[in-house]
Short mmCIF file of C-alpha atoms in Angstrom, two decimals:
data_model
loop_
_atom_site.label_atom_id
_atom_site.label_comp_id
_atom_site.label_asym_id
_atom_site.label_seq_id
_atom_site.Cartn_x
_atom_site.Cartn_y
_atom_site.Cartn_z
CA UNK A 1332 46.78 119.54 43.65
CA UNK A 1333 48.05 122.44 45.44
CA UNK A 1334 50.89 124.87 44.05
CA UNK A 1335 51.65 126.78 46.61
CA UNK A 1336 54.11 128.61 49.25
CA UNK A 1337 53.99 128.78 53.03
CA UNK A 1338 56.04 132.10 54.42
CA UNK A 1339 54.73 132.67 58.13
CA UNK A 1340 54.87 131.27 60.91
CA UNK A 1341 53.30 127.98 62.52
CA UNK A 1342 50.13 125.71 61.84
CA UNK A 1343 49.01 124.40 65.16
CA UNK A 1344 48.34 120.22 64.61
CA UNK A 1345 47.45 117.19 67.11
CA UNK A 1346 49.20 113.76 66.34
CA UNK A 1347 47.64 110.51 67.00
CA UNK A 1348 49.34 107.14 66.20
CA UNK A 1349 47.39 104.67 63.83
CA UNK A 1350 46.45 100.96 62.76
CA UNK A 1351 48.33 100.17 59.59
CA UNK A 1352 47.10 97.81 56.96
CA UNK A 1353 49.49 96.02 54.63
CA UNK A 1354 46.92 94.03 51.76
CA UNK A 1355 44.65 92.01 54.10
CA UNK A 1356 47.13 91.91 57.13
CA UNK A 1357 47.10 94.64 59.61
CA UNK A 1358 48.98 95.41 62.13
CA UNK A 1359 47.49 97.30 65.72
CA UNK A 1360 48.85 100.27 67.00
CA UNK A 1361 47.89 102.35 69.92
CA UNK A 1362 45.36 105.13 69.29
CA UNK A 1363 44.73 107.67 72.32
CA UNK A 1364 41.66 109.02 72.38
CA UNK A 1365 41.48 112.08 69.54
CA UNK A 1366 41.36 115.46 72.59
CA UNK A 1367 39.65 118.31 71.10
CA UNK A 1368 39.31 120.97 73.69
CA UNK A 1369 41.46 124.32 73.00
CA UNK A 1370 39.56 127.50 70.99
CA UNK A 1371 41.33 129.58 68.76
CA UNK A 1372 40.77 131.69 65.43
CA UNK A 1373 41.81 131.81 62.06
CA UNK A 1374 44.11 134.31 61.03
CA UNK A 1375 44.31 133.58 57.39
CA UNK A 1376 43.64 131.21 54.48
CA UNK A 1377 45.14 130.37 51.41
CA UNK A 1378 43.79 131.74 47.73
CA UNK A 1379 44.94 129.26 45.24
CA UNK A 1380 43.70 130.16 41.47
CA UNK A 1381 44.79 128.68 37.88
CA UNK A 1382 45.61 129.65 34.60
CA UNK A 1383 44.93 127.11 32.47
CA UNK A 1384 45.79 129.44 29.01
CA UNK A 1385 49.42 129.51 30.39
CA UNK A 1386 49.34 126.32 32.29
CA UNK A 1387 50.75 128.97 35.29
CA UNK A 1388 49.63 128.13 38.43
CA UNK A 1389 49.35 131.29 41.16
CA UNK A 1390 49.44 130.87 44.39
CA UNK A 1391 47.55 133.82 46.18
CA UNK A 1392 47.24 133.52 49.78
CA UNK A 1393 44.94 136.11 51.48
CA UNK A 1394 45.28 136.97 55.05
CA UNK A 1395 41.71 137.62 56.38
CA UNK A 1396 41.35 138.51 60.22
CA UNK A 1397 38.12 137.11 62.38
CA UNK A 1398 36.81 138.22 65.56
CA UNK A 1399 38.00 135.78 68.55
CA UNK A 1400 34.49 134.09 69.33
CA UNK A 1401 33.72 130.95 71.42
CA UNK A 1402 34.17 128.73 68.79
CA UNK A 1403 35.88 125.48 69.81
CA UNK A 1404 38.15 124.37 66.66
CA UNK A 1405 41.34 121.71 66.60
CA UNK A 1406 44.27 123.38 67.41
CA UNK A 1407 46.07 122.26 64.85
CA UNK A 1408 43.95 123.71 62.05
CA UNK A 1409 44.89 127.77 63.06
CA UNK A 1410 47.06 129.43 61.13
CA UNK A 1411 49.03 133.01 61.45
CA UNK A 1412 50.26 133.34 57.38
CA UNK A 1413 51.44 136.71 56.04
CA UNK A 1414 51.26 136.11 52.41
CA UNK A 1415 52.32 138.32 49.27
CA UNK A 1416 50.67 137.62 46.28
CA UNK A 1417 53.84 135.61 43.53
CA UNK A 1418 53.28 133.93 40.08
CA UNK A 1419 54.04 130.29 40.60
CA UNK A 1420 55.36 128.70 37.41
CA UNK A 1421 55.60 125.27 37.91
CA UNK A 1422 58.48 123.12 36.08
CA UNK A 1423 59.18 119.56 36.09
CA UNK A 1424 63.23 119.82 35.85
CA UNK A 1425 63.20 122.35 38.99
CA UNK A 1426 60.21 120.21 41.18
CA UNK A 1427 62.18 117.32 40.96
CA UNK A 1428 65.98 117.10 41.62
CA UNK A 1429 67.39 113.76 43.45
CA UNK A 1430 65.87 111.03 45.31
CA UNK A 1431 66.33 107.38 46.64
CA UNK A 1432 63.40 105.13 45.93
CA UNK A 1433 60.48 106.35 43.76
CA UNK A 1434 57.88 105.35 41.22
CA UNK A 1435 57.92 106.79 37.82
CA UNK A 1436 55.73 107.00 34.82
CA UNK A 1437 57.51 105.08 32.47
CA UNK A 1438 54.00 104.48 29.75
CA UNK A 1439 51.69 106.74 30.00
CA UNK A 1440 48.39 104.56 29.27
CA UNK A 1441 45.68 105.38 26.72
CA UNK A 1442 43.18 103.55 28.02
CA UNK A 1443 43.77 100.57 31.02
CA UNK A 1444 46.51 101.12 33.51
CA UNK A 1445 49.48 98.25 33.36
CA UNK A 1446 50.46 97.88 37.43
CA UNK A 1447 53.30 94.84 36.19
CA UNK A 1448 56.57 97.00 37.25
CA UNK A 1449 58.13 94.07 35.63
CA UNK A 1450 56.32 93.96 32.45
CA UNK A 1451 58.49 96.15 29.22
CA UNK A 1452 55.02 98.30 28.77
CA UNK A 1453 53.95 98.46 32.56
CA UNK A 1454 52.44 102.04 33.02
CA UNK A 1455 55.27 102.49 36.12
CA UNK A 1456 58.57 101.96 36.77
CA UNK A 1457 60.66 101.36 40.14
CA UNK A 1458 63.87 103.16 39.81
CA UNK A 1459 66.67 103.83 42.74
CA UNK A 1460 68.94 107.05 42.38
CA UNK A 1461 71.83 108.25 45.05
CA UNK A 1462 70.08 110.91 47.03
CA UNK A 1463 72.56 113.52 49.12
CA UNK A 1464 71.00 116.49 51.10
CA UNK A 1465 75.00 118.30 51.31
CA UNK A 1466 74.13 120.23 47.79
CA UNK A 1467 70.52 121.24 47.78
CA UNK A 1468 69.75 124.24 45.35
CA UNK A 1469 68.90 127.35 47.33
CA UNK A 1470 65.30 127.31 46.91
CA UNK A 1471 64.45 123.92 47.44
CA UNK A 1472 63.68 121.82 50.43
CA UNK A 1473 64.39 117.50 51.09
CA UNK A 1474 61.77 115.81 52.33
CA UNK A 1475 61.15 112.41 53.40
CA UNK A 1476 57.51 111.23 52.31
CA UNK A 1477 55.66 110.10 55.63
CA UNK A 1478 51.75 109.60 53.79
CA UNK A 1479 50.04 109.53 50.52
CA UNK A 1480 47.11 110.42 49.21
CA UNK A 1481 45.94 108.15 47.02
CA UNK A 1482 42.98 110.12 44.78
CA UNK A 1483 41.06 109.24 41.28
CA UNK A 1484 42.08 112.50 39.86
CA UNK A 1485 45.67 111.34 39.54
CA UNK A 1486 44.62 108.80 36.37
CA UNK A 1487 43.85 111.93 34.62
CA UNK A 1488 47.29 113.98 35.20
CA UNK A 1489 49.36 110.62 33.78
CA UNK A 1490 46.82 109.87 30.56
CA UNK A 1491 48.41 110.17 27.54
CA UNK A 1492 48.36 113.01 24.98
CA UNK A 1493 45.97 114.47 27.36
CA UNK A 1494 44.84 118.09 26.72
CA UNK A 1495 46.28 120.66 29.08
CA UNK A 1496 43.13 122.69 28.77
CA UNK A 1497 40.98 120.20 30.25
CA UNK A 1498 42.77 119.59 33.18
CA UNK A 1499 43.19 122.11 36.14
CA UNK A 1500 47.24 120.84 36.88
CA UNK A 1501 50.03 120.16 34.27
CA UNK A 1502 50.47 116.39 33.08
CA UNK A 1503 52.76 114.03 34.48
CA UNK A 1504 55.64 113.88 32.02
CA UNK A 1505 57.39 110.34 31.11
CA UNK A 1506 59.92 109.88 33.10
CA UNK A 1507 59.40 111.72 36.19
CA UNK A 1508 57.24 110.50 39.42
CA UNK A 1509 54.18 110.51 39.76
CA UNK A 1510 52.61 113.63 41.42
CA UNK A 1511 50.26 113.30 44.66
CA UNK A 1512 49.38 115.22 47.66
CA UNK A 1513 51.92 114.22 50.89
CA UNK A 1514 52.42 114.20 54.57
CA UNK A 1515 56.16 114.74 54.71
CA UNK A 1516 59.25 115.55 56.97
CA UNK A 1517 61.68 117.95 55.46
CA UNK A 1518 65.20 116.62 56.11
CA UNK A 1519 67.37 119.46 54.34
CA UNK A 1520 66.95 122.49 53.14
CA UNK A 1521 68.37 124.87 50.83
CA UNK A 1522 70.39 128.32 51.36
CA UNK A 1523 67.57 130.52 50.78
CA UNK A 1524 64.48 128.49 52.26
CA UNK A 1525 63.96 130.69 55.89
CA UNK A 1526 60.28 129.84 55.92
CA UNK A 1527 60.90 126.32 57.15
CA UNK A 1528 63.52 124.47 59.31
CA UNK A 1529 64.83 120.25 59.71
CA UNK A 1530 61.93 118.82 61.62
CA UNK A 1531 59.25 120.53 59.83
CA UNK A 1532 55.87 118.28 58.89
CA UNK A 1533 54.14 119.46 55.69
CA UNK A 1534 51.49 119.00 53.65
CA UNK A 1535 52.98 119.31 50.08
CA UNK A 1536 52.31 118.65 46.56
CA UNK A 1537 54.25 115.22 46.61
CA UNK A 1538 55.29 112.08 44.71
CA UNK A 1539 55.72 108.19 44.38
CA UNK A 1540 58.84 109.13 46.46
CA UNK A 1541 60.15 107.80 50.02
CA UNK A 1542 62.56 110.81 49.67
CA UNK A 1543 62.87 113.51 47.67
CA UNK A 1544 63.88 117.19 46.59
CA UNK A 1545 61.28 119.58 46.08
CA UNK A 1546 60.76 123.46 45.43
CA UNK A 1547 59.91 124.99 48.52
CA UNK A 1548 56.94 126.49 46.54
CA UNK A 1549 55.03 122.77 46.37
CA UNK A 1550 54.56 123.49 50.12
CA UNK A 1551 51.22 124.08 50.71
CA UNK A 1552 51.67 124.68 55.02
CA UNK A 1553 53.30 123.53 57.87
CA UNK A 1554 51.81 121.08 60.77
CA UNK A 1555 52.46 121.68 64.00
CA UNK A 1556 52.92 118.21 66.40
CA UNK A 1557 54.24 119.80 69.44
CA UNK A 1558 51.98 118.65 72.26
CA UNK A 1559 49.64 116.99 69.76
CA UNK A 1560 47.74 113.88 69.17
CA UNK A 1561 45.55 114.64 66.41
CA UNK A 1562 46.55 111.43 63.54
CA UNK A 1563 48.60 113.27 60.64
CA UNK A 1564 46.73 111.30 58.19
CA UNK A 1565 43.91 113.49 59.19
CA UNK A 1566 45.22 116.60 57.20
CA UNK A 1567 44.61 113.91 54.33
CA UNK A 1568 41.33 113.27 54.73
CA UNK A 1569 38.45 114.24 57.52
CA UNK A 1570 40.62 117.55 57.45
CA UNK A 1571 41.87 117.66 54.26
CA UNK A 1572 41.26 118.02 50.85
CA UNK A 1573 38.43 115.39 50.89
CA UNK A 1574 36.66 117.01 53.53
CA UNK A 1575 36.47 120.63 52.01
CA UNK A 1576 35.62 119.04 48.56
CA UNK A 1577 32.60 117.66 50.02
CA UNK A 1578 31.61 121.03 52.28
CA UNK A 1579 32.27 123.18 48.93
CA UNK A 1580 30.30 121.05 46.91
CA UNK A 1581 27.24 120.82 48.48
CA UNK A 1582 27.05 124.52 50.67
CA UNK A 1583 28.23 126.20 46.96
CA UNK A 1584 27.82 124.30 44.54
CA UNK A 1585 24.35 122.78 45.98
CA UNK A 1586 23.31 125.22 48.03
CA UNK A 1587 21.86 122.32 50.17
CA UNK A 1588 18.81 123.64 52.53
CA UNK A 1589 17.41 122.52 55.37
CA UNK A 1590 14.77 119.27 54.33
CA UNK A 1591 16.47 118.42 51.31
CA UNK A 1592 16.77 115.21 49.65
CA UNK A 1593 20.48 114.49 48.84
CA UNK A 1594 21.42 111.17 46.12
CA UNK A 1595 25.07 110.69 46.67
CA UNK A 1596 26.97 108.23 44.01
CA UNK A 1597 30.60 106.29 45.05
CA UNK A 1598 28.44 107.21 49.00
CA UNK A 1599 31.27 104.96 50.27
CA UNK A 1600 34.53 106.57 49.15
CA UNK A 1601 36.49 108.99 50.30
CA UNK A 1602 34.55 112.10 49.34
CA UNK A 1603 31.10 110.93 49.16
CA UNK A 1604 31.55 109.37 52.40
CA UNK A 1605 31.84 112.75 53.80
CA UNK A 1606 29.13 114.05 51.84
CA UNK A 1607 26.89 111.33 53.10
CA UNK A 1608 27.94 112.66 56.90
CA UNK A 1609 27.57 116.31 56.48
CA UNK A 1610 24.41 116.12 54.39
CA UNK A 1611 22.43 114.33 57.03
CA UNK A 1612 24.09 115.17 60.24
CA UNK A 1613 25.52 118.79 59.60
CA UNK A 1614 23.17 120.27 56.98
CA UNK A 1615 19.46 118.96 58.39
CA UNK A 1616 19.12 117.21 55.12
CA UNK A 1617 15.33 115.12 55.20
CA UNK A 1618 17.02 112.17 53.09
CA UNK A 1619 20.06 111.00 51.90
CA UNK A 1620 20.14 108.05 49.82
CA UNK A 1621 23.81 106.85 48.89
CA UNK A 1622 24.65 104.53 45.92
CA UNK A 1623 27.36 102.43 46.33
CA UNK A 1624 28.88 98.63 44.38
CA UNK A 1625 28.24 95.85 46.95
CA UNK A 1626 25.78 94.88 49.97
CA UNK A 1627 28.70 95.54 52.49
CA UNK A 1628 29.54 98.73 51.60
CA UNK A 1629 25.92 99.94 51.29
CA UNK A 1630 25.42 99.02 55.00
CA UNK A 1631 28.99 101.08 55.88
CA UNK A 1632 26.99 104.33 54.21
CA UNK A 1633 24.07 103.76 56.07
CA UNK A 1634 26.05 103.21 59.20
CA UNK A 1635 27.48 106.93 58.84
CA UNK A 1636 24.05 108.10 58.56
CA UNK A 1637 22.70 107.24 55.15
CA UNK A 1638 18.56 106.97 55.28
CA UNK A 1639 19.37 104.48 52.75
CA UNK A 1640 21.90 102.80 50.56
CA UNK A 1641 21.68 100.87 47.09
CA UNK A 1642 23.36 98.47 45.23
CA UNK A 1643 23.83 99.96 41.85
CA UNK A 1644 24.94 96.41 40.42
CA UNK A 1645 21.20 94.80 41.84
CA UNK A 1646 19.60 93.81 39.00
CA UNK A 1647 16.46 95.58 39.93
CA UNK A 1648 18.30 98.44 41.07
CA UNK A 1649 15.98 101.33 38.89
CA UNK A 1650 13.31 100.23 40.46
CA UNK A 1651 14.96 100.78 43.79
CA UNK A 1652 15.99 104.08 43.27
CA UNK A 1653 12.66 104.67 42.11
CA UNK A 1654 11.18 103.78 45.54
CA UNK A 1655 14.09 105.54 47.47
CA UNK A 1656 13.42 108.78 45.78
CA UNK A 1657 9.69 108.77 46.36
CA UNK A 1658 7.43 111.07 44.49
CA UNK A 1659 7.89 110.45 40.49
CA UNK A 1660 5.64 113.78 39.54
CA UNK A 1661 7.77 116.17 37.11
CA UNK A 1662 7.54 118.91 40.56
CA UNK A 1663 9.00 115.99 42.29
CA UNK A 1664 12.54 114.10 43.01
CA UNK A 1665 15.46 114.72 44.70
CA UNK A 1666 16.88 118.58 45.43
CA UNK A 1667 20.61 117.55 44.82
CA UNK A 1668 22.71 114.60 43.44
CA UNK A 1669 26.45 114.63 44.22
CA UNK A 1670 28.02 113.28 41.47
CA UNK A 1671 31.85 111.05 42.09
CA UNK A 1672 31.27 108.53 39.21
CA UNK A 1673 29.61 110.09 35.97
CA UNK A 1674 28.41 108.30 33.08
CA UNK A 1675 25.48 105.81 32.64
CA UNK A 1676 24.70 106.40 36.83
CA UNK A 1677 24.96 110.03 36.77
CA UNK A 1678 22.52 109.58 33.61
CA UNK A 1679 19.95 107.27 35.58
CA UNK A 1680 20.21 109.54 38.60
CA UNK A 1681 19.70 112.99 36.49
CA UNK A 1682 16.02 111.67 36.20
CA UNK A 1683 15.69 111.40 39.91
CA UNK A 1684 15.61 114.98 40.21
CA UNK A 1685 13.05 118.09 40.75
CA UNK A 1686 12.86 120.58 38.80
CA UNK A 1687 15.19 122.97 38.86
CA UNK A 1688 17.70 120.20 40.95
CA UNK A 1689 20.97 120.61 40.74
CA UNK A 1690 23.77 118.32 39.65
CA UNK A 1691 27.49 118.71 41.63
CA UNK A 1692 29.56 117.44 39.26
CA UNK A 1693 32.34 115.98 41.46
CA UNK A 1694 34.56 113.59 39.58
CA UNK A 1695 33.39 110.69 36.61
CA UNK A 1696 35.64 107.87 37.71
CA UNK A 1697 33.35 105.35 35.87
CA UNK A 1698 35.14 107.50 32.23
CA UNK A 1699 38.89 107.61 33.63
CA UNK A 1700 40.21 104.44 31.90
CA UNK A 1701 37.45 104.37 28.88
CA UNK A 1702 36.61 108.00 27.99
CA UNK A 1703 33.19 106.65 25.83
CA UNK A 1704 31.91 105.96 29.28
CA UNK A 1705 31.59 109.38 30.13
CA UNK A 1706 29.04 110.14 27.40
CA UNK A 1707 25.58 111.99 29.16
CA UNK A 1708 22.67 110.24 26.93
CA UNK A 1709 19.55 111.69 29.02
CA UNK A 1710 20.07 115.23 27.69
CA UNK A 1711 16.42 115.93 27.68
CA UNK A 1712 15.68 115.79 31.41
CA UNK A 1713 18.23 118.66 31.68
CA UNK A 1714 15.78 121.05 29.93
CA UNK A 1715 12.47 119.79 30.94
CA UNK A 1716 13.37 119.45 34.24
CA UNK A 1717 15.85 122.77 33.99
CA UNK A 1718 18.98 121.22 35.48
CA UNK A 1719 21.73 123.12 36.98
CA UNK A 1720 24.73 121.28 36.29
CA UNK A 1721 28.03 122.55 38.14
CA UNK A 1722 31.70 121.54 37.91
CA UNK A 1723 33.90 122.59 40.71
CA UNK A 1724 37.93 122.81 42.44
CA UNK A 1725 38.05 122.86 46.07
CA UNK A 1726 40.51 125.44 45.56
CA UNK A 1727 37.56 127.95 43.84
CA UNK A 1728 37.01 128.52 47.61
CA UNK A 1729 40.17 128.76 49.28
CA UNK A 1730 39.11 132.36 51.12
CA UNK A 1731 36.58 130.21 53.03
CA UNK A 1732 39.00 127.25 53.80
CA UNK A 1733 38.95 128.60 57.68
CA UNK A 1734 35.54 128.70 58.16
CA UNK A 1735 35.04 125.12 56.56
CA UNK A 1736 37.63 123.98 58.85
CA UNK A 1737 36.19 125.19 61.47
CA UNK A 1738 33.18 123.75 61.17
CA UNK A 1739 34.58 120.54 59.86
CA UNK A 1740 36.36 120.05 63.29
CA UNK A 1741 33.21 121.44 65.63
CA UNK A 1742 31.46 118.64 64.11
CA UNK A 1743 34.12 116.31 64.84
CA UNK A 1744 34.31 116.96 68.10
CA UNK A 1745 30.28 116.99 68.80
CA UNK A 1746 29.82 113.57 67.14
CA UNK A 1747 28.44 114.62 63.87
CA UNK A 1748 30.56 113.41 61.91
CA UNK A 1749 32.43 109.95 62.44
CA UNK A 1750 35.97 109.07 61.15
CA UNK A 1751 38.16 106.55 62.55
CA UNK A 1752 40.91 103.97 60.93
CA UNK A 1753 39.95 101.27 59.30
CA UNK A 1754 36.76 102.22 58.36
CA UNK A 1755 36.95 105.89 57.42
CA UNK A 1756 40.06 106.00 56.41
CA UNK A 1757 42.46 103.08 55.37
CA UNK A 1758 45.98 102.67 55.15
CA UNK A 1759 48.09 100.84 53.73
CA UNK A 1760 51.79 99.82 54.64
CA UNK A 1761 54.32 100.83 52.06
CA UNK A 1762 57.42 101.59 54.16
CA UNK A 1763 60.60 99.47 53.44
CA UNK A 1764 60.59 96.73 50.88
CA UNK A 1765 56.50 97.21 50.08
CA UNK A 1766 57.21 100.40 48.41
CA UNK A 1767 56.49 98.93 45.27
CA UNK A 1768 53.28 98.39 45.79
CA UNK A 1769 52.33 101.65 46.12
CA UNK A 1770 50.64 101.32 42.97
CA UNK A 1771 48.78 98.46 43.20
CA UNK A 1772 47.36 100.17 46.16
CA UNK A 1773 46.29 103.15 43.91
CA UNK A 1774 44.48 100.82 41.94
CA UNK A 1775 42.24 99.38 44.77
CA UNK A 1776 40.65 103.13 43.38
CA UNK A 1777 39.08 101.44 40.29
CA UNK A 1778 38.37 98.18 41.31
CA UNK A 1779 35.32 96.26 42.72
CA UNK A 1780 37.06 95.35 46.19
CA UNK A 1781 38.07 99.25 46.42
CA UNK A 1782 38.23 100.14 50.77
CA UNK A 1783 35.32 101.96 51.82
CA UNK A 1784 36.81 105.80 52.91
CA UNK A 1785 40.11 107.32 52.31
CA UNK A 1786 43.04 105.18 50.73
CA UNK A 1787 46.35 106.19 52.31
CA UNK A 1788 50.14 105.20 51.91
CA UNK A 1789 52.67 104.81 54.84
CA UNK A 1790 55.65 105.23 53.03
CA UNK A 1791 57.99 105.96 56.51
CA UNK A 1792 56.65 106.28 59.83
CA UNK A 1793 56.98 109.53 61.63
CA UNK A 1794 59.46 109.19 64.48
CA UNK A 1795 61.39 112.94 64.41
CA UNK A 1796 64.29 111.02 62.88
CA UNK A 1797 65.79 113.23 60.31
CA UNK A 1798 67.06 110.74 57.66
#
C-alpha cells in the first residue's frame, strides 16, 4: 500500500491500448507494438517506511542523483522528485470525502468472504452517493478510478478484529471502501494542491471507487502519457508493485547467485510469475521449478521459462518434487524457495532445501480465510538444515526502486522477460453497469479457476475526458 506524496515535477510514461476481458467474454482492442528506445536516468526514488507502534505511516522520499550512462530504460519510468521528508498520518474521515459509485465493507468476515451484495451479511456493499468536484477541501484531489489492482494482501486489511501490529497498513474500517492500489485521472482539485493539475494520471493508494475524493498525500507519483504507448496497466504490474516485490525478494531477501536452484510456489500468479522470469532469465539461475494448482497453468510457468512445473494437487506430487529437486543428501536441495502461499506447501517445500537455504517469505494466501492453515509443522528442518527464514515489504527498499526499474525495463526490452495481456496480465471489464462485480473478480484470487498473472479492474477507460 503506498502512503505517500508526489511534489516535483513529471514521471515520463508510454501508453498502449489493451484487450479487455469481462468473465469469459473478451473484447479485442488494438495493441501497437510496446517502443522502447529513449535512455535516460533516474533522478530520485521514493523512501516509504512504517510505524506500526503509532500506526503512522511516513512518507520519506530521497532524491539520489546517478551518473547519465548508456543505459536504455522506458521513458516513462524517470523521475525528477524534490522531496522533503513529512509525517504522514493517515485518517479514514479525511482519505475519503464524496463519491458516486463504490464498494464498501459493510461485514468484515472472520473467516470466508460473503461476495452476495444482496445477501443482509454479504462482506460488501454497493452504495451510490452525489459526488460534486465545486467544493473540494484544499488539500485533497478528485479522481476518477481508471485500473485496479486486485492483490491477496487486501483480505488481510478488511479481516475482522484484526491486530494492527501485525499488519504493515491500517484496517479497513466498516463502512468505508475498500482500499487498493489505482491507475486514476484526477478530475478536480483542491485550493492548495499545486503539485498536480486536471488531466493528471496517477498511481495512488485507491478504492472500490469509479470516482472519488482523496488526500493528495495517497498519491504515490504522476504518469506521464504525452507521446506514449507504454499500457498504463503496466505501472500495475510488469512495472509495478509486483515486479519490484519479486526483484526485492529474491536479489535481498535471497541473495540469489549465479547456478542456483530456485522452488517458486503460486509460480503462476502475479508475483511468482515474475519470479519464475527473473530467476531463470535475469539472474542465471541453473533451475527453477514452479508449483502451481492445475496441468494448464503448470505449462503457462514453464512457458515463461520454468525448467519445470508441478501440480501440487497430483496425488503423487511429493514424489515429484522429490525428483525435481534432485539430490536428497542433507548438503543437498534447493538454494532458495519463494514462498506466495504458506502453510502445509511451504512446510513440504522447507525440506527441499540445502543447508543453510533460505526461505522468502512472500505472502501465505493458503491461511488468509482459515488462519489454522498457516501453522509451520516441520520446525525441525529449520535447525538441522539452519534455515534462514525472511519476511519482507517492497517498500524496505524503496532507495533502490530506480535501479530495479531500470533493470526491470532493460529486460523488457531485450526479451528476458515476457508480459503481454491475456496471459501475463488479465483484465477484467468493470466500467458501467459491471461495477459490481468488482468483487467477485477479487475473488478469482482464492479460487481454483484463479487467471494465471496479474488480475486487473477497468473501472473507466482512459480517454482525457475529465468527468
Amino acid at each position: 500500500m503506498l502512503f505517500t506524496r508526489n511534489i516535483g515535477k513529471k514521471k515520463k510514461k508510454k501508453y498502449k491500448s489493451s484487450k479487455i476481458q469481462s468473465g469469459d467474454q473478451r473484447e479485442n482492442y488494438t495493441d501497437k507494438k510496446l517502443n522502447i528506445d529513449s535512455i535516460t536516468k533516474i533522478k530520485s526514488v521514493q523512501d516509504i517506511t512504517n510505524n506500526k507502534s503509532d500506526l503512522t505511516h511516513r512518507a520519506s522520499l530521497i532524491e539520489t542523483n546517478h551518473k547519465r550512462n548508456n543505459t536504455s530504460f522506458i521513458s516513462s519510468i524517470s523521475t525528477d522528485f524534490k522531496f522533503r521528508k513529512r509525517s504522514v498520518v493517515i485518517k479514514e474521515e479525511v482519505e475519503v470525502m464524496n463519491f458516486a459509485k463504490t464498494i464498501i465493507l459493510s461485514n468484515p468476515p472472520k473467516t470466508q468472504v460473503n461476495f452476495d451484495l444482496g445477501a443482509e451479511d454479504s462482506t460488501f456493499k454497493y452504495v451510490e452517493h452525489k459526488f460534486s468536484i465545486s467544493d473540494i477541501p484544499k488539500d485533497n484531489v478528485a479522481i476518477k478510478t481508471l485500473y485496479i489492482s486486485n492483490d491477496p494482501a487486501q483480505r488481510g486489511w478488511i479481516q475482522q478484529n484484526s491486530d494492527p501490529k501485525a499488519s504493515y497498513v491500517t484496517p479497513v474500517k466498516k463502512g468505508t471502501p475498500v482500499r487498493c492500489q489505482a491507475i486514476a485521472e484526477i478530475i478536480g482539485i483542491g485550493e492548495n494542491v499545486t503539485e498536480y493539475k486536471v488531466g493528471d494520471i496517477v498511481y495512488t493508494t485507491g478504492f472500490w471507487a469509479d470516482r472519488i475524493i482523496i488526500n493528495k498525500k495517497l498519491i504515490f507519483n504522476r504518469i506521464n502519457t504525452a507521446n506514449s504507448n507504454v499500457p498504463l496497466y503496466y505501472y500495475l504490474s510488469a512495472l509495478g508493485m509486483t515486479a519490484l516485490t519479486a526483484y526485492f525478494g529474491l536479489t535481498e531477501v535471497g541473495n540469489i547467485e549465479k547456478g542456483d536452484t530456485v522452488i517458486v510456489t503460486a509460480a503462476s500468479g502475479a508475483t511468482g510469475s515474475m519470479v519464475v522470469q527473473l530467476a531463470k532469465k535475469v539472474f542465471g539461475a541453473s533451475k527453477v521449478i514452479g508449483i502451481s494448482g492445475s496441468d494448464s497453468k503448470c505449462r503457462y510457468v514453464e512457458s515463461i521459462g520454468a525448467d519445470i512445473c508441478l501440480n501440487y494437487r497430483d496425488s503423487d506430487f511429493n514424489r515429484q518434487l522429490d525428483l525435481a529437486v534432485g539430490s536428497q543428501t542433507r548438503e543437498g536441495g534447493a538454494d532458495i524457495l519463494f514462498d506466495n502461499v504458506g502453510g502445509k506447501l511451504l512446510d513440504r517445500c522447507m525440506r527441499q532445501l540445502r543447508i543453510k537455504g533460505k526461505v522468502v517469505a512472500c505472502g501465505a494466501i493458503a491461511g488468509y480465510n482459515d488462519p489454522e492453515k498457516y501453522i509451520v509443522r516441520n520446525w525441525p528442518y529449520i535447525i538441522s538444515r539452519r534455515l534462514r527464514i525472511e519476511g519482507f515489504l517492497v517498500f524496505d527498499y524503496s532507495k533502490k526502486f530506480g535501479e530495479a526499474l531500470n533493470l526491470l525495463s532493460n529486460s523488457l526490452q531485450n526479451g528476458k522477460i515476457k508480459f503481454s495481456k491475456d496471459t501475463e496480465v488479465i483484465i477484467f471489464d468493470c466500467t458501467g453497469d459491471k461495477f459490481k462485480n468488482i468483487p467477485k473478480i477479487w475473488s478469482k484470487l482464492f479460487n481454483d479457476d484463479k487467471p494465471s498473472g496479474k488480475v486487473l479492474s477497468l473501472v473507466n477507460k482512459f480517454n482525457n475526458s475529465k468527468i
